[in-house]
Amino acid sequence: MSKKIEVEDKILSKNDKLANELRQLFLDKKVLVINFVSSPGSGKTSILENILPKLSKKYRLAVIEGDLETENDAERIRKAGIKAYQITTGGACHLEAFGIKNALPNFDLDNLDLLIIENVGNLVCPASFDLGEDFKIVVISTPEGDDKPAKYPSMIRASSAIIVNKIDLAEYMEFDVDKCIDYAKRINPNLVEFRTSCKTKTGLDDLIAFIETKIEEKHAGIRG
Amino acid sequence: MHEASIAQSLLDVVIETAHKNSVKSVLSVEVNIGRLAAVEKNSLLFAFDALKEGTVAEKASLIINDIPIVGKCNACGLEDEYDNFVFSCHNCGSYDVTIISGEELNIKEIEVEDE
């Protein structure tokens, strides 16, 4: 004989519950948390190296780096003068909320305005795991192909902003920036768009201005 | 391969439910997975079978229900199924479509041995 027991629970309920606790904590402490997601090599760390020193003139910042192995990215951020903590997942393809929780004792949230989480380079898995962030920014770079948003729609849907990076190479890569952003906006019409190059320093000031606005909104108690 | 993490989270809920109900053995686990959830079915089945060993769910089979994407257009009100990820209303073309189902990553029920 057998019987059925109804469960009606989300599979990731534990992660989601912890993420919501973190979100409440970040709200109480008025810390803006941005989760940066992309394929490996899209230039997330380069973007951060470029924008964080400028943001740090006005705000108190820290970075959590997620990678399978090495402290390389955290060291790059530290060289830019920003506090960084490296999570090495040891093979896992994404960060989870408990990893963020475990990293938090390394930061003084009472003296922080912006916490950046640079997720493991992967356009699939991080979409499913809420980290308690205010929003995700997805980075797509021109060597990847302009149909990337159409291939990875879940991440596009999960993100609030898209950065097309390495636009200085667009011509050589035959990457149509407008087409890429058009694909993305058909999947998620509310995406805020940025077009950047860390080589030519294009578009980075727009991104900085956007993040500053979001930090101010968080201080004012407006949810992201 | 985040399906391993998802399988582990699923097993955690199953084992917890089994213990709460003093269950000796779980026979099957039924889940609803939306097409928007970005879960690869075979990877999830593989990970579930590997991770269930030695638990109260080691005899359990995993039943996956595919949940289609259904959206409601906020402009004209049409409720329709979508077979891709571009949500342009099939009636009026508006992109202002609210997803009603297709994002599920839920456990529905478990079947257990009853003495």
PDB file of N, CA, C and O in Angstrom, chain A residues 128-152:
ATOM      1  N   SER A 128      18.884  30.942 -11.723  1.00  0.00           N
ATOM      2  CA  SER A 128      17.936  30.242 -10.847  1.00  0.00           C
ATOM      3  C   SER A 128      18.140  30.543  -9.364  1.00  0.00           C
ATOM      4  O   SER A 128      17.294  30.200  -8.553  1.00  0.00           O
ATOM      5  N   PHE A 129      19.283  31.148  -9.003  1.00  0.00           N
ATOM      6  CA  PHE A 129      19.605  31.273  -7.579  1.00  0.00           C
ATOM      7  C   PHE A 129      19.586  32.724  -7.113  1.00  0.00           C
ATOM      8  O   PHE A 129      20.483  33.505  -7.419  1.00  0.00           O
ATOM      9  N   ASP A 130      18.542  33.038  -6.365  1.00  0.00           N
ATOM     10  CA  ASP A 130      18.391  34.353  -5.766  1.00  0.00           C
ATOM     11  C   ASP A 130      19.452  34.512  -4.677  1.00  0.00           C
ATOM     12  O   ASP A 130      19.622  33.634  -3.833  1.00  0.00           O
ATOM     13  N   LEU A 131      20.184  35.616  -4.717  1.00  0.00           N
ATOM     14  CA  LEU A 131      21.222  35.859  -3.712  1.00  0.00           C
ATOM     15  C   LEU A 131      20.814  36.975  -2.747  1.00  0.00           C
ATOM     16  O   LEU A 131      21.618  37.420  -1.938  1.00  0.00           O
ATOM     17  N   GLY A 132      19.589  37.456  -2.871  1.00  0.00           N
ATOM     18  CA  GLY A 132      19.143  38.564  -2.031  1.00  0.00           C
ATOM     19  C   GLY A 132      19.502  39.914  -2.618  1.00  0.00           C
ATOM     20  O   GLY A 132      19.365  40.944  -1.960  1.00  0.00           O
ATOM     21  N   GLU A 133      19.954  39.910  -3.867  1.00  0.00           N
ATOM     22  CA  GLU A 133      20.369  41.155  -4.518  1.00  0.00           C
ATOM     23  C   GLU A 133      19.173  42.037  -4.863  1.00  0.00           C
ATOM     24  O   GLU A 133      18.045  41.553  -4.926  1.00  0.00           O
ATOM     25  N   ASP A 134      19.449  43.333  -5.101  1.00  0.00           N
ATOM     26  CA  ASP A 134      18.393  44.229  -5.577  1.00  0.00           C
ATOM     27  C   ASP A 134      18.057  43.916  -7.023  1.00  0.00           C
ATOM     28  O   ASP A 134      16.897  43.913  -7.411  1.00  0.00           O
ATOM     29  N   PHE A 135      19.088  43.703  -7.831  1.00  0.00           N
ATOM     30  CA  PHE A 135      18.855  43.326  -9.223  1.00  0.00           C
ATOM     31  C   PHE A 135      20.118  42.740  -9.832  1.00  0.00           C
ATOM     32  O   PHE A 135      21.196  42.822  -9.248  1.00  0.00           O
ATOM     33  N   LYS A 136      19.916  42.098 -10.993  1.00  0.00           N
ATOM     34  CA  LYS A 136      21.034  41.528 -11.741  1.00  0.00           C
ATOM     35  C   LYS A 136      21.347  42.425 -12.937  1.00  0.00           C
ATOM     36  O   LYS A 136      20.440  42.985 -13.546  1.00  0.00           O
ATOM     37  N   ILE A 137      22.635  42.530 -13.271  1.00  0.00           N
ATOM     38  CA  ILE A 137      23.045  43.142 -14.534  1.00  0.00           C
ATOM     39  C   ILE A 137      23.737  42.057 -15.345  1.00  0.00           C
ATOM     40  O   ILE A 137      24.658  41.396 -14.851  1.00  0.00           O
ATOM     41  N   VAL A 138      23.267  41.840 -16.564  1.00  0.00           N
ATOM     42  CA  VAL A 138      23.881  40.828 -17.422  1.00  0.00           C
ATOM     43  C   VAL A 138      24.834  41.529 -18.401  1.00  0.00           C
ATOM     44  O   VAL A 138      24.509  42.575 -18.958  1.00  0.00           O
ATOM     45  N   VAL A 139      26.031  40.956 -18.552  1.00  0.00           N
ATOM     46  CA  VAL A 139      27.029  41.508 -19.471  1.00  0.00           C
ATOM     47  C   VAL A 139      27.183  40.549 -20.649  1.00  0.00           C
ATOM     48  O   VAL A 139      27.350  39.340 -20.454  1.00  0.00           O
ATOM     49  N   ILE A 140      27.097  41.109 -21.858  1.00  0.00           N
ATOM     50  CA  ILE A 140      27.327  40.316 -23.072  1.00  0.00           C
ATOM     51  C   ILE A 140      28.398  41.045 -23.863  1.00  0.00           C
ATOM     52  O   ILE A 140      28.324  42.270 -24.021  1.00  0.00           O
ATOM     53  N   SER A 141      29.423  40.324 -24.325  1.00  0.00           N
ATOM     54  CA  SER A 141      30.501  41.012 -25.042  1.00  0.00           C
ATOM     55  C   SER A 141      30.467  40.652 -26.520  1.00  0.00           C
ATOM     56  O   SER A 141      29.964  39.589 -26.907  1.00  0.00           O
ATOM     57  N   THR A 142      31.011  41.542 -27.337  1.00  0.00           N
ATOM     58  CA  THR A 142      30.844  41.406 -28.784  1.00  0.00           C
ATOM     59  C   THR A 142      31.456  40.137 -29.398  1.00  0.00           C
ATOM     60  O   THR A 142      30.906  39.640 -30.375  1.00  0.00           O
ATOM     61  N   PRO A 143      32.561  39.574 -28.838  1.00  0.00           N
ATOM     62  CA  PRO A 143      33.043  38.320 -29.457  1.00  0.00           C
ATOM     63  C   PRO A 143      32.071  37.146 -29.295  1.00  0.00           C
ATOM     64  O   PRO A 143      32.220  36.110 -29.945  1.00  0.00           O
ATOM     65  N   GLU A 144      31.059  37.304 -28.431  1.00  0.00           N
ATOM     66  CA  GLU A 144      30.150  36.183 -28.151  1.00  0.00           C
ATOM     67  C   GLU A 144      29.074  35.994 -29.216  1.00  0.00           C
ATOM     68  O   GLU A 144      28.414  34.960 -29.243  1.00  0.00           O
ATOM     69  N   GLY A 145      28.812  36.995 -30.041  1.00  0.00           N
ATOM     70  CA  GLY A 145      27.738  36.862 -31.031  1.00  0.00           C
ATOM     71  C   GLY A 145      26.489  37.611 -30.602  1.00  0.00           C
ATOM     72  O   GLY A 145      26.105  37.558 -29.438  1.00  0.00           O
ATOM     73  N   ASP A 146      25.864  38.301 -31.573  1.00  0.00           N
ATOM     74  CA  ASP A 146      24.763  39.191 -31.188  1.00  0.00           C
ATOM     75  C   ASP A 146      23.438  38.475 -30.929  1.00  0.00           C
ATOM     76  O   ASP A 146      22.470  39.086 -30.506  1.00  0.00           O
ATOM     77  N   ASP A 147      23.406  37.141 -31.146  1.00  0.00           N
ATOM     78  CA  ASP A 147      22.168  36.414 -30.844  1.00  0.00           C
ATOM     79  C   ASP A 147      22.204  35.780 -29.451  1.00  0.00           C
ATOM     80  O   ASP A 147      21.336  34.989 -29.100  1.00  0.00           O
ATOM     81  N   LYS A 148      23.202  36.140 -28.665  1.00  0.00           N
ATOM     82  CA  LYS A 148      23.344  35.574 -27.314  1.00  0.00           C
ATOM     83  C   LYS A 148      22.063  35.716 -26.472  1.00  0.00           C
ATOM     84  O   LYS A 148      21.668  34.752 -25.812  1.00  0.00           O
ATOM     85  N   PRO A 149      21.399  36.871 -26.475  1.00  0.00           N
ATOM     86  CA  PRO A 149      20.182  36.979 -25.663  1.00  0.00           C
ATOM     87  C   PRO A 149      19.125  35.963 -26.062  1.00  0.00           C
ATOM     88  O   PRO A 149      18.411  35.427 -25.218  1.00  0.00           O
ATOM     89  N   ALA A 150      19.025  35.680 -27.370  1.00  0.00           N
ATOM     90  CA  ALA A 150      18.021  34.720 -27.835  1.00  0.00           C
ATOM     91  C   ALA A 150      18.369  33.307 -27.380  1.00  0.00           C
ATOM     92  O   ALA A 150      17.487  32.471 -27.187  1.00  0.00           O
ATOM     93  N   LYS A 151      19.695  33.055 -27.194  1.00  0.00           N
ATOM     94  CA  LYS A 151      20.120  31.707 -26.778  1.00  0.00           C
ATOM     95  C   LYS A 151      20.004  31.498 -25.275  1.00  0.00           C
ATOM     96  O   LYS A 151      19.912  30.367 -24.819  1.00  0.00           O
ATOM     97  N   TYR A 152      20.088  32.577 -24.512  1.00  0.00           N
ATOM     98  CA  TYR A 152      20.056  32.458 -23.046  1.00  0.00           C
ATOM     99  C   TYR A 152      18.942  33.323 -22.462  1.00  0.00           C
ATOM    100  O   TYR A 152      19.200  34.244 -21.682  1.00  0.00           O
TER     101      TYR A 152
END
